[in-house]
Amino acid sequence: MSGLSSRSARNLAGDIRAPGDKSISHRALMIGAMAVGETTISGLLEGEDVRRTAAALAAMGVGVSQQESGVWRVQGVGVGGLAEPASVLDMGNSGTGARLLMGMLATHPFTVHMTGDESLCRRPMGRIAEPIERMGAQVIARDGGRMPLAVRGAADPVPIIYQPPVASAQIKSAVLLAGLNTPGQTTVIEPRPSRDHTELMLRHFGAELEIDEGSDGSRRITLTGQPELSARDVTVPGDPSSAAFPGVAALLVPGSVVTIRGVGLNPLRAGLFATLIDMGADITIGAQRIEAGEPVGDLTFRGGAPGSLRGIDVPASRAPSMIDEYPILAVAAAFATGTTRMHGLAELRVKESDRLAAIARGLSLCGVKCAIEQDSLVVEGNGQKPPGGALVAAELDHRIAMSFLVLGIAAERPVEIDDGETIDTSFPDFAGLMNGLGASITEVGGNA
Ligand code: S3P
């Protein structure tokens, strides 16, 4: 474990691409594995989380190989074609990899043991066990439905109609992926729509999927089971959740101009950009286009004068479209003029860390006034640079680590995080890319 430190930068400038989308990368590998034939994936995120998914699939008989940087080939085994792995699957830090795979394995008739790092072993898996047990799988987990756990897949799965208790793309995707090898129709009814990359990717590979919007904002997704999926090439867009870090850094350092190309702009992911624009941020979106069924665009972020962002209320309805972006939004709010209230954040307590607590602790250490009020986070900005000058614990949470490094880039004094390695889960060479824009992120006691 090695620390990183960031200190105040003069204006940031550059024209970059964000790393590949993590959510889409996991799905391209998994759904490619369920297809017949060879799928080529370009722009795959080569972060630690996605590599764990690739390794898990390889351990179950799927041919997964890197052709060149960012280009991977998957030899699909067809729906229901995975083979029993010889040893425990270690999903590392990846909640998405673990939960989506649990879904796929629910309808493969063998037993798989799964584990993860300390962070993943704290996270609730009962939310996946519950629906897949209804489909006929068995899950044996530690107390609280946590990992390590074993999934015994159903030999004769039954389709279900499932209404997840929270808007979670991971729960929805696990049920749909379990539905792939289930006869009949598997339905998920979401209270509020969550990211729909699984639906788009399943359709891309030829699955039959019906999607109906309810008048109450709910969404009903019905998958017809046991389709013949055919291999398709996939181009993975840049991850909006990763673009958020250089983007917000540019907004917070006056005079900066940073363009990030090919950023995924799926409306169910782009809540942060809308929120920042509501706060008065100068963000322009150009060259909007569709790539592999997903909207993408080029985003330019321009840093304004200190205090030019305004505090606002962010309603709970926006949470599913920016669920991973609250740590970096809270950092932006710390530089704003006025109070930002972010509502509906209960799910942040069960991410890679308890993010509500981690954000509040880190901001307080950096001299920012903030409070947790039930499921809301309140950050008070005074239009000035926050003091910074703190050591923040990353808590095995890549987004906490990157958020506080961004705070250090724009604060009065440097900010240190105790563990920079966790960033590799989603953003390999984050420090190198930021330094290329003019930031100064260094290893504690060395160079980045
Ligand atoms: C993800 C869904 C989100 C998000 C996670 C990735 C996905 O989790 O926090 O980083 O790829 O489906 P929930 O769907 O559980 O909110």
Tab-separated table of C-alpha atoms and ligand atoms in Angstrom:
chain	number	residue	atom	x	y	z
A	1	MET	CA	0.000	0.000	0.000
A	2	SER	CA	1.546	3.294	-1.039
A	3	GLY	CA	0.195	6.772	-0.554
A	4	LEU	CA	-0.262	9.608	-3.036
A	5	SER	CA	-0.212	13.338	-2.505
A	6	SER	CA	-1.672	16.104	-4.677
A	7	ARG	CA	-0.963	19.786	-4.454
A	8	SER	CA	-2.249	22.993	-5.891
A	9	ALA	CA	-1.889	23.219	-9.654
A	10	ARG	CA	-1.922	26.159	-12.033
A	11	ASN	CA	-4.449	25.857	-14.821
A	12	LEU	CA	-5.009	22.376	-16.250
A	13	ALA	CA	-5.056	21.959	-20.010
A	14	GLY	CA	-5.318	19.085	-22.432
A	15	ASP	CA	-7.295	16.880	-24.741
A	16	ILE	CA	-7.688	13.325	-23.457
A	17	ARG	CA	-9.808	10.165	-23.513
A	18	ALA	CA	-11.230	8.683	-20.342
A	19	PRO	CA	-10.578	4.986	-19.656
A	20	GLY	CA	-13.200	2.522	-20.912
A	21	ASP	CA	-16.491	2.284	-19.066
A	22	LYS	CA	-16.242	-0.195	-16.213
A	23	SER	CA	-19.907	-1.230	-16.220
A	24	ILE	CA	-19.939	-1.816	-19.973
A	25	SER	CA	-16.585	-3.633	-19.913
A	26	HIS	CA	-17.848	-6.217	-17.394
A	27	ARG	CA	-20.999	-6.746	-19.440
A	28	ALA	CA	-19.171	-7.037	-22.775
A	29	LEU	CA	-17.000	-9.829	-21.336
A	30	MET	CA	-19.861	-11.672	-19.641
A	31	ILE	CA	-22.396	-11.431	-22.457
A	32	GLY	CA	-19.668	-12.120	-25.036
A	33	ALA	CA	-18.961	-15.296	-23.041
A	34	MET	CA	-22.618	-16.348	-23.405
A	35	ALA	CA	-22.608	-15.851	-27.190
A	36	VAL	CA	-21.655	-18.334	-29.862
A	37	GLY	CA	-18.496	-17.272	-31.693
A	38	GLU	CA	-15.740	-14.747	-31.257
A	39	THR	CA	-16.406	-11.256	-29.918
A	40	THR	CA	-13.817	-8.488	-30.182
A	41	ILE	CA	-14.053	-5.754	-27.581
A	42	SER	CA	-12.251	-2.452	-28.240
A	43	GLY	CA	-11.637	0.107	-25.530
A	44	LEU	CA	-12.071	-2.440	-22.733
A	45	LEU	CA	-11.150	-0.994	-19.350
A	46	GLU	CA	-7.990	-2.800	-18.283
A	47	GLY	CA	-8.503	-1.978	-14.613
A	48	GLU	CA	-8.206	-4.520	-11.851
A	49	ASP	CA	-11.991	-5.069	-11.502
A	50	VAL	CA	-12.518	-5.973	-15.145
A	51	ARG	CA	-9.417	-8.189	-15.185
A	52	ARG	CA	-10.986	-10.185	-12.322
A	53	THR	CA	-14.102	-10.764	-14.414
A	54	ALA	CA	-11.951	-11.845	-17.379
A	55	ALA	CA	-10.009	-14.250	-15.141
A	56	ALA	CA	-13.196	-15.685	-13.616
A	57	LEU	CA	-14.655	-16.364	-17.067
A	58	ALA	CA	-11.388	-17.943	-18.194
A	59	ALA	CA	-11.512	-20.215	-15.120
A	60	MET	CA	-14.929	-21.410	-16.365
A	61	GLY	CA	-13.785	-22.356	-19.847
A	62	VAL	CA	-14.205	-19.111	-21.786
A	63	GLY	CA	-11.317	-18.144	-24.085
A	64	VAL	CA	-10.461	-14.569	-23.065
A	65	SER	CA	-7.309	-12.978	-24.413
A	66	GLN	CA	-5.804	-9.556	-24.864
A	67	GLN	CA	-4.921	-8.826	-28.505
A	68	GLU	CA	-3.372	-5.416	-27.944
A	69	SER	CA	-3.833	-2.581	-25.498
A	70	GLY	CA	-7.604	-2.214	-24.907
A	71	VAL	CA	-8.545	-4.853	-27.501
A	72	TRP	CA	-9.732	-8.194	-26.138
A	73	ARG	CA	-11.142	-11.288	-27.767
A	74	VAL	CA	-13.755	-13.550	-26.164
A	75	GLN	CA	-14.514	-17.067	-27.458
A	76	GLY	CA	-18.089	-17.468	-26.305
A	77	VAL	CA	-19.345	-20.790	-24.964
A	78	GLY	CA	-23.047	-20.095	-25.591
A	79	VAL	CA	-25.879	-19.571	-23.087
A	80	GLY	CA	-25.510	-22.049	-20.218
A	81	GLY	CA	-22.092	-23.174	-21.459
A	82	LEU	CA	-19.842	-22.252	-18.517
A	83	ALA	CA	-17.880	-25.085	-16.860
A	84	GLU	CA	-17.278	-25.622	-13.147
A	85	PRO	CA	-14.135	-23.778	-12.050
A	86	ALA	CA	-11.451	-25.769	-10.241
A	87	SER	CA	-10.899	-23.211	-7.511
A	88	VAL	CA	-12.352	-20.221	-5.708
A	89	LEU	CA	-13.142	-17.171	-7.882
A	90	ASP	CA	-11.543	-14.095	-6.340
A	91	MET	CA	-13.461	-11.026	-7.511
A	92	GLY	CA	-11.113	-8.583	-5.759
A	93	ASN	CA	-12.795	-5.224	-5.106
A	94	SER	CA	-15.518	-5.638	-7.712
A	95	GLY	CA	-19.141	-5.586	-6.577
A	96	THR	CA	-20.325	-5.484	-10.183
A	97	GLY	CA	-18.203	-8.461	-11.254
A	98	ALA	CA	-19.274	-10.501	-8.231
A	99	ARG	CA	-22.986	-9.704	-8.392
A	100	LEU	CA	-23.441	-10.082	-12.138
A	101	LEU	CA	-21.518	-13.363	-12.118
A	102	MET	CA	-23.641	-14.666	-9.233
A	103	GLY	CA	-26.614	-14.074	-11.525
A	104	MET	CA	-25.064	-15.920	-14.462
A	105	LEU	CA	-24.011	-18.808	-12.228
A	106	ALA	CA	-27.484	-19.124	-10.705
A	107	THR	CA	-28.606	-21.050	-13.767
A	108	HIS	CA	-25.487	-23.159	-14.368
A	109	PRO	CA	-25.878	-26.513	-12.556
A	110	PHE	CA	-22.653	-26.605	-10.528
A	111	THR	CA	-21.201	-25.012	-7.413
A	112	VAL	CA	-18.884	-21.993	-7.449
A	113	HIS	CA	-17.059	-20.523	-4.466
A	114	MET	CA	-16.456	-16.790	-4.581
A	115	THR	CA	-14.550	-14.354	-2.479
A	116	GLY	CA	-13.198	-10.820	-2.664
A	117	ASP	CA	-11.041	-8.292	-0.856
A	118	GLU	CA	-11.816	-6.878	2.584
A	119	SER	CA	-14.107	-4.231	1.095
A	120	LEU	CA	-16.108	-6.669	-1.062
A	121	CYS	CA	-16.410	-9.132	1.833
A	122	ARG	CA	-18.202	-6.425	3.831
A	123	ARG	CA	-20.801	-5.704	1.126
A	124	PRO	CA	-24.326	-7.182	1.086
A	125	MET	CA	-24.859	-10.041	-1.360
A	126	GLY	CA	-28.244	-11.088	0.064
A	127	ARG	CA	-29.829	-8.694	-2.443
A	128	ILE	CA	-28.649	-11.056	-5.202
A	129	ALA	CA	-29.130	-14.312	-3.267
A	130	GLU	CA	-32.791	-13.509	-2.659
A	131	PRO	CA	-33.993	-13.363	-6.299
A	132	ILE	CA	-31.696	-16.095	-7.597
A	133	GLU	CA	-32.843	-18.468	-4.849
A	134	ARG	CA	-36.379	-17.875	-6.078
A	135	MET	CA	-35.162	-19.041	-9.487
A	136	GLY	CA	-33.882	-22.258	-7.930
A	137	ALA	CA	-30.237	-21.515	-7.039
A	138	GLN	CA	-28.824	-22.003	-3.549
A	139	VAL	CA	-26.475	-19.518	-1.919
A	140	ILE	CA	-24.480	-20.226	1.209
A	141	ALA	CA	-22.872	-17.074	2.537
A	142	ARG	CA	-21.386	-15.663	5.714
A	143	ASP	CA	-23.604	-13.894	8.202
A	144	GLY	CA	-25.371	-10.907	6.691
A	145	GLY	CA	-25.283	-12.541	3.246
A	146	ARG	CA	-21.647	-11.638	2.761
A	147	MET	CA	-18.700	-13.203	0.935
A	148	PRO	CA	-16.983	-15.631	0.850
A	149	LEU	CA	-19.989	-17.509	-0.459
A	150	ALA	CA	-20.965	-20.432	-2.625
A	151	VAL	CA	-23.572	-20.447	-5.384
A	152	ARG	CA	-25.111	-23.753	-6.393
A	153	GLY	CA	-26.781	-23.130	-9.715
A	154	ALA	CA	-30.231	-24.503	-10.516
A	155	ALA	CA	-30.438	-27.473	-12.886
A	156	ASP	CA	-34.086	-26.645	-13.646
A	157	PRO	CA	-34.414	-22.881	-13.159
A	158	VAL	CA	-37.791	-21.191	-13.023
A	159	PRO	CA	-38.464	-17.717	-14.429
A	160	ILE	CA	-39.603	-15.006	-12.019
A	161	ILE	CA	-41.130	-11.560	-11.992
A	162	TYR	CA	-38.939	-9.570	-9.638
A	163	GLN	CA	-39.264	-6.107	-8.151
A	164	PRO	CA	-35.933	-5.104	-6.544
A	165	PRO	CA	-36.297	-3.224	-3.266
A	166	VAL	CA	-33.824	-0.539	-4.453
A	167	ALA	CA	-33.015	0.956	-7.869
A	168	SER	CA	-29.920	-1.145	-8.523
A	169	ALA	CA	-28.507	-2.020	-11.922
A	170	GLN	CA	-26.532	-4.794	-10.289
A	171	ILE	CA	-29.637	-6.542	-8.942
A	172	LYS	CA	-31.518	-6.052	-12.221
A	173	SER	CA	-28.560	-7.346	-14.236
A	174	ALA	CA	-28.015	-10.389	-12.021
A	175	VAL	CA	-31.666	-11.433	-12.481
A	176	LEU	CA	-31.577	-10.835	-16.245
A	177	LEU	CA	-28.315	-12.767	-16.625
A	178	ALA	CA	-29.823	-15.620	-14.586
A	179	GLY	CA	-32.827	-15.398	-16.921
A	180	LEU	CA	-30.617	-16.054	-19.941
A	181	ASN	CA	-30.422	-19.779	-19.191
A	182	THR	CA	-33.985	-20.025	-17.858
A	183	PRO	CA	-36.879	-21.196	-20.016
A	184	GLY	CA	-39.740	-18.704	-20.398
A	185	GLN	CA	-39.772	-15.035	-19.536
A	186	THR	CA	-37.863	-13.396	-16.706
A	187	THR	CA	-39.121	-9.961	-15.688
A	188	VAL	CA	-37.594	-7.216	-13.555
A	189	ILE	CA	-39.720	-4.257	-12.491
A	190	GLU	CA	-37.543	-1.353	-11.348
A	191	PRO	CA	-39.048	1.303	-9.092
A	192	ARG	CA	-36.872	3.893	-10.888
A	193	PRO	CA	-34.719	3.163	-13.915
A	194	SER	CA	-31.079	2.349	-13.218
A	195	ARG	CA	-28.297	2.167	-15.823
A	196	ASP	CA	-29.476	0.025	-18.743
A	197	HIS	CA	-26.164	-1.245	-20.149
A	198	THR	CA	-27.190	-4.882	-19.619
A	199	GLU	CA	-30.370	-4.410	-21.615
A	200	LEU	CA	-28.553	-2.575	-24.436
A	201	MET	CA	-25.771	-5.175	-24.534
A	202	LEU	CA	-28.172	-8.149	-24.475
A	203	ARG	CA	-30.042	-6.654	-27.423
A	204	HIS	CA	-26.759	-5.973	-29.210
A	205	PHE	CA	-25.998	-9.715	-28.987
A	206	GLY	CA	-29.479	-10.647	-30.265
A	207	ALA	CA	-31.543	-11.323	-27.126
A	208	GLU	CA	-35.266	-10.590	-27.152
A	209	LEU	CA	-36.052	-7.973	-24.530
A	210	GLU	CA	-39.221	-5.969	-23.986
A	211	ILE	CA	-39.049	-2.707	-22.033
A	212	ASP	CA	-42.133	-0.830	-20.804
A	213	GLU	CA	-42.145	2.449	-18.893
A	214	GLY	CA	-44.834	2.796	-16.219
A	215	SER	CA	-46.696	6.078	-15.678
A	216	ASP	CA	-45.253	6.091	-12.116
A	217	GLY	CA	-41.645	6.212	-13.405
A	218	SER	CA	-41.080	2.464	-13.027
A	219	ARG	CA	-39.633	0.310	-15.778
A	220	ARG	CA	-40.552	-3.295	-16.623
A	221	ILE	CA	-37.965	-5.368	-18.480
A	222	THR	CA	-38.855	-8.806	-19.818
A	223	LEU	CA	-36.241	-11.154	-21.239
A	224	THR	CA	-37.131	-14.233	-23.243
A	225	GLY	CA	-34.884	-16.987	-21.921
A	226	GLN	CA	-32.531	-19.355	-23.707
A	227	PRO	CA	-31.873	-17.180	-26.747
A	228	GLU	CA	-29.098	-18.007	-29.161
A	229	LEU	CA	-26.719	-15.077	-28.690
A	230	SER	CA	-24.300	-14.444	-31.560
A	231	ALA	CA	-20.867	-12.899	-31.166
A	232	ARG	CA	-20.770	-9.166	-31.926
A	233	ASP	CA	-18.000	-6.627	-31.797
A	234	VAL	CA	-18.245	-4.032	-29.041
A	235	THR	CA	-16.677	-0.575	-28.731
A	236	VAL	CA	-16.655	0.488	-25.098
A	237	PRO	CA	-17.230	4.232	-24.555
A	238	GLY	CA	-15.183	6.298	-22.104
A	239	ASP	CA	-16.436	6.017	-18.532
A	240	PRO	CA	-18.397	9.104	-17.408
A	241	SER	CA	-17.668	8.105	-13.807
A	242	SER	CA	-13.918	8.323	-14.547
A	243	ALA	CA	-14.178	11.426	-16.758
A	244	ALA	CA	-15.735	13.083	-13.705
A	245	PHE	CA	-12.337	13.364	-11.970
A	246	PRO	CA	-10.296	15.296	-14.573
A	247	GLY	CA	-13.511	17.141	-15.491
A	248	VAL	CA	-14.205	18.425	-11.978
A	249	ALA	CA	-10.500	19.152	-11.408
A	250	ALA	CA	-10.613	21.435	-14.466
A	251	LEU	CA	-13.753	23.183	-13.189
A	252	LEU	CA	-12.090	23.883	-9.839
A	253	VAL	CA	-8.793	25.307	-11.105
A	254	PRO	CA	-9.421	28.758	-12.640
A	255	GLY	CA	-8.328	29.155	-16.257
A	256	SER	CA	-8.339	25.414	-17.002
A	257	VAL	CA	-9.636	24.011	-20.292
A	258	VAL	CA	-9.808	20.215	-20.534
A	259	THR	CA	-11.545	18.258	-23.297
A	260	ILE	CA	-12.412	14.610	-22.729
A	261	ARG	CA	-13.365	12.711	-25.881
A	262	GLY	CA	-15.695	9.772	-26.371
A	263	VAL	CA	-17.369	9.988	-22.946
A	264	GLY	CA	-20.446	7.797	-22.473
A	265	LEU	CA	-23.530	10.015	-22.120
A	266	ASN	CA	-26.201	7.410	-21.447
A	267	PRO	CA	-28.909	9.508	-19.718
A	268	LEU	CA	-28.999	6.950	-16.903
A	269	ARG	CA	-25.311	7.749	-16.176
A	270	ALA	CA	-24.963	11.439	-16.946
A	271	GLY	CA	-26.555	12.940	-13.811
A	272	LEU	CA	-23.315	14.480	-12.573
A	273	PHE	CA	-22.826	16.622	-15.672
A	274	ALA	CA	-26.430	17.882	-15.479
A	275	THR	CA	-25.956	18.675	-11.772
A	276	LEU	CA	-22.696	20.534	-12.331
A	277	ILE	CA	-24.330	22.573	-15.112
A	278	ASP	CA	-27.178	23.372	-12.664
A	279	MET	CA	-24.457	24.629	-10.279
A	280	GLY	CA	-23.204	26.999	-12.965
A	281	ALA	CA	-20.302	24.938	-14.334
A	282	ASP	CA	-18.987	25.704	-17.804
A	283	ILE	CA	-19.290	22.344	-19.560
A	284	THR	CA	-19.907	22.049	-23.288
A	285	ILE	CA	-20.896	18.848	-25.018
A	286	GLY	CA	-19.923	18.371	-28.651
A	287	ALA	CA	-19.796	15.670	-31.321
A	288	GLN	CA	-22.692	13.686	-29.873
A	289	ARG	CA	-23.024	10.308	-31.561
A	290	ILE	CA	-24.064	6.700	-30.958
A	291	GLU	CA	-21.363	4.022	-30.611
A	292	ALA	CA	-22.369	0.359	-30.135
A	293	GLY	CA	-25.834	1.436	-29.024
A	294	GLU	CA	-24.585	3.924	-26.404
A	295	PRO	CA	-24.641	7.740	-26.751
A	296	VAL	CA	-21.193	9.371	-26.489
A	297	GLY	CA	-19.837	12.887	-26.831
A	298	ASP	CA	-16.787	15.112	-26.327
A	299	LEU	CA	-16.941	17.189	-23.156
A	300	THR	CA	-15.045	20.413	-22.509
A	301	PHE	CA	-14.681	21.642	-18.935
A	302	ARG	CA	-13.571	25.231	-18.229
A	303	GLY	CA	-12.481	26.396	-14.794
A	304	GLY	CA	-14.235	29.534	-13.533
A	305	ALA	CA	-13.256	32.136	-10.958
A	306	PRO	CA	-13.173	30.926	-7.330
A	307	GLY	CA	-16.692	30.569	-5.931
A	308	SER	CA	-18.337	30.585	-9.364
A	309	LEU	CA	-20.168	27.313	-8.712
A	310	ARG	CA	-23.363	27.702	-6.640
A	311	GLY	CA	-24.681	25.330	-3.983
A	312	ILE	CA	-27.928	23.612	-4.993
A	313	ASP	CA	-30.362	20.917	-3.851
A	314	VAL	CA	-29.820	17.616	-5.668
A	315	PRO	CA	-33.060	15.603	-5.519
A	316	ALA	CA	-33.174	11.898	-4.658
A	317	SER	CA	-34.619	11.226	-8.120
A	318	ARG	CA	-31.211	12.021	-9.620
A	319	ALA	CA	-29.330	9.468	-7.499
A	320	PRO	CA	-29.554	6.422	-9.802
A	321	SER	CA	-28.040	8.406	-12.697
A	322	MET	CA	-25.021	9.531	-10.677
A	323	ILE	CA	-24.768	7.037	-7.833
A	324	ASP	CA	-20.967	6.735	-8.090
A	325	GLU	CA	-20.403	10.465	-8.498
A	326	TYR	CA	-21.367	11.795	-5.058
A	327	PRO	CA	-17.791	11.770	-3.692
A	328	ILE	CA	-16.560	14.021	-6.506
A	329	LEU	CA	-19.750	16.130	-6.459
A	330	ALA	CA	-19.208	16.711	-2.734
A	331	VAL	CA	-15.688	17.920	-3.536
A	332	ALA	CA	-17.076	20.327	-6.154
A	333	ALA	CA	-19.663	21.500	-3.583
A	334	ALA	CA	-16.832	22.292	-1.150
A	335	PHE	CA	-15.599	24.972	-3.614
A	336	ALA	CA	-19.066	26.392	-4.338
A	337	THR	CA	-20.766	29.444	-2.912
A	338	GLY	CA	-23.566	28.290	-0.627
A	339	THR	CA	-24.949	24.995	0.583
A	340	THR	CA	-25.348	21.858	-1.506
A	341	ARG	CA	-27.844	19.293	-0.239
A	342	MET	CA	-27.701	15.835	-1.798
A	343	HIS	CA	-30.668	13.601	-1.041
A	344	GLY	CA	-31.504	9.896	-1.296
A	345	LEU	CA	-28.024	8.553	-0.600
A	346	ALA	CA	-28.775	5.448	1.517
A	347	GLU	CA	-27.077	3.195	-1.065
A	348	LEU	CA	-23.770	5.035	-0.583
A	349	ARG	CA	-23.412	3.251	2.752
A	350	VAL	CA	-22.887	-0.103	0.979
A	351	LYS	CA	-20.477	0.840	-1.799
A	352	GLU	CA	-16.731	0.017	-1.805
A	353	SER	CA	-16.714	1.886	1.534
A	354	ASP	CA	-19.435	3.561	3.547
A	355	ARG	CA	-19.131	6.523	1.206
A	356	LEU	CA	-21.399	8.828	3.165
A	357	ALA	CA	-19.143	8.487	6.190
A	358	ALA	CA	-15.914	8.531	4.153
A	359	ILE	CA	-16.874	11.739	2.302
A	360	ALA	CA	-17.942	13.512	5.483
A	361	ARG	CA	-14.794	12.452	7.350
A	362	GLY	CA	-12.472	13.470	4.508
A	363	LEU	CA	-14.147	16.826	3.933
A	364	SER	CA	-14.049	17.664	7.647
A	365	LEU	CA	-10.338	16.807	7.749
A	366	CYS	CA	-9.836	19.177	4.793
A	367	GLY	CA	-11.571	21.989	6.682
A	368	VAL	CA	-14.936	21.822	4.868
A	369	LYS	CA	-18.188	22.091	6.830
A	370	CYS	CA	-20.463	19.163	6.091
A	371	ALA	CA	-23.068	16.976	7.768
A	372	ILE	CA	-24.954	13.744	7.228
A	373	GLU	CA	-28.688	14.168	7.865
A	374	GLN	CA	-30.444	10.785	7.563
A	375	ASP	CA	-29.797	9.826	3.924
A	376	SER	CA	-28.693	13.286	2.839
A	377	LEU	CA	-25.294	14.898	2.662
A	378	VAL	CA	-24.998	18.630	3.252
A	379	VAL	CA	-21.823	20.467	2.188
A	380	GLU	CA	-21.301	24.133	2.927
A	381	GLY	CA	-19.088	26.049	0.555
A	382	ASN	CA	-17.994	29.619	1.209
A	383	GLY	CA	-16.826	30.391	-2.282
A	384	GLN	CA	-13.173	30.055	-1.245
A	385	LYS	CA	-10.613	27.307	-1.728
A	386	PRO	CA	-10.927	24.821	1.140
A	387	PRO	CA	-7.829	24.579	3.360
A	388	GLY	CA	-6.923	20.926	2.482
A	389	GLY	CA	-3.722	19.919	4.276
A	390	ALA	CA	-4.987	16.515	5.469
A	391	LEU	CA	-4.236	12.800	5.238
A	392	VAL	CA	-7.399	10.994	4.086
A	393	ALA	CA	-7.962	7.225	4.355
A	394	ALA	CA	-8.962	5.722	0.972
A	395	GLU	CA	-10.654	2.733	2.686
A	396	LEU	CA	-10.123	0.463	-0.361
A	397	ASP	CA	-12.378	2.832	-2.287
A	398	HIS	CA	-10.997	4.118	-5.602
A	399	ARG	CA	-13.544	6.920	-5.864
A	400	ILE	CA	-12.784	8.261	-2.400
A	401	ALA	CA	-9.061	8.185	-3.268
A	402	MET	CA	-9.471	10.084	-6.571
A	403	SER	CA	-11.965	12.584	-5.150
A	404	PHE	CA	-9.640	13.742	-2.408
A	405	LEU	CA	-6.676	13.911	-4.771
A	406	VAL	CA	-8.790	16.256	-6.917
A	407	LEU	CA	-9.561	18.318	-3.811
A	408	GLY	CA	-5.801	18.618	-3.215
A	409	ILE	CA	-5.236	19.848	-6.794
A	410	ALA	CA	-7.416	22.883	-6.131
A	411	ALA	CA	-7.170	23.436	-2.328
A	412	GLU	CA	-4.852	25.752	-0.365
A	413	ARG	CA	-2.619	22.968	0.909
A	414	PRO	CA	-1.730	19.454	-0.353
A	415	VAL	CA	-3.932	16.454	0.365
A	416	GLU	CA	-2.539	12.997	0.902
A	417	ILE	CA	-4.331	9.658	0.616
A	418	ASP	CA	-2.925	6.612	2.367
A	419	ASP	CA	-3.451	4.106	-0.474
A	420	GLY	CA	-3.223	4.935	-4.165
A	421	GLU	CA	-3.234	1.343	-5.389
A	422	THR	CA	-6.988	1.038	-5.039
A	423	ILE	CA	-7.350	3.502	-7.970
A	424	ASP	CA	-6.257	0.744	-10.390
A	425	THR	CA	-9.669	-0.907	-9.995
A	426	SER	CA	-11.249	1.660	-12.322
A	427	PHE	CA	-8.655	4.180	-13.531
A	428	PRO	CA	-5.226	2.763	-14.329
A	429	ASP	CA	-2.592	5.522	-14.508
A	430	PHE	CA	-4.893	8.152	-13.038
A	431	ALA	CA	-1.906	10.078	-11.640
A	432	GLY	CA	-0.067	9.979	-14.988
A	433	LEU	CA	-3.104	11.275	-16.880
A	434	MET	CA	-3.776	14.052	-14.346
A	435	ASN	CA	-0.126	15.086	-14.312
A	436	GLY	CA	-0.194	15.228	-18.117
A	437	LEU	CA	-2.883	17.918	-17.723
A	438	GLY	CA	-0.648	19.908	-15.381
A	439	ALA	CA	-1.570	18.479	-11.974
A	440	SER	CA	1.029	17.413	-9.461
A	441	ILE	CA	0.228	14.026	-7.946
A	442	THR	CA	3.242	12.294	-6.459
A	443	GLU	CA	3.892	9.131	-4.520
A	444	VAL	CA	4.412	9.916	-0.903
A	445	GLY	CA	8.190	9.851	-0.530
A	446	GLY	CA	8.794	9.507	-4.316
A	447	ASN	CA	7.518	10.336	-7.812
A	448	ALA	CA	4.200	9.243	-9.320
B	1	S3P	C1	-23.017	-0.663	-11.370
B	1	S3P	C2	-24.131	-0.273	-10.688
B	1	S3P	C3	-24.101	0.602	-9.508
B	1	S3P	C4	-22.743	1.273	-9.321
B	1	S3P	C5	-21.605	0.354	-9.598
B	1	S3P	C6	-21.677	-0.208	-10.999
B	1	S3P	C7	-23.183	-1.560	-12.529
B	1	S3P	O1	-24.418	-0.150	-8.374
B	1	S3P	O2	-22.629	1.802	-8.024
B	1	S3P	O3	-20.366	1.032	-9.444
B	1	S3P	O4	-22.236	-1.692	-13.333
B	1	S3P	O5	-24.253	-2.154	-12.659
B	1	S3P	P1	-25.970	-0.423	-7.974
B	1	S3P	O6	-26.651	-0.837	-9.206
B	1	S3P	O7	-25.984	-1.511	-6.957
B	1	S3P	O8	-26.466	0.889	-7.430
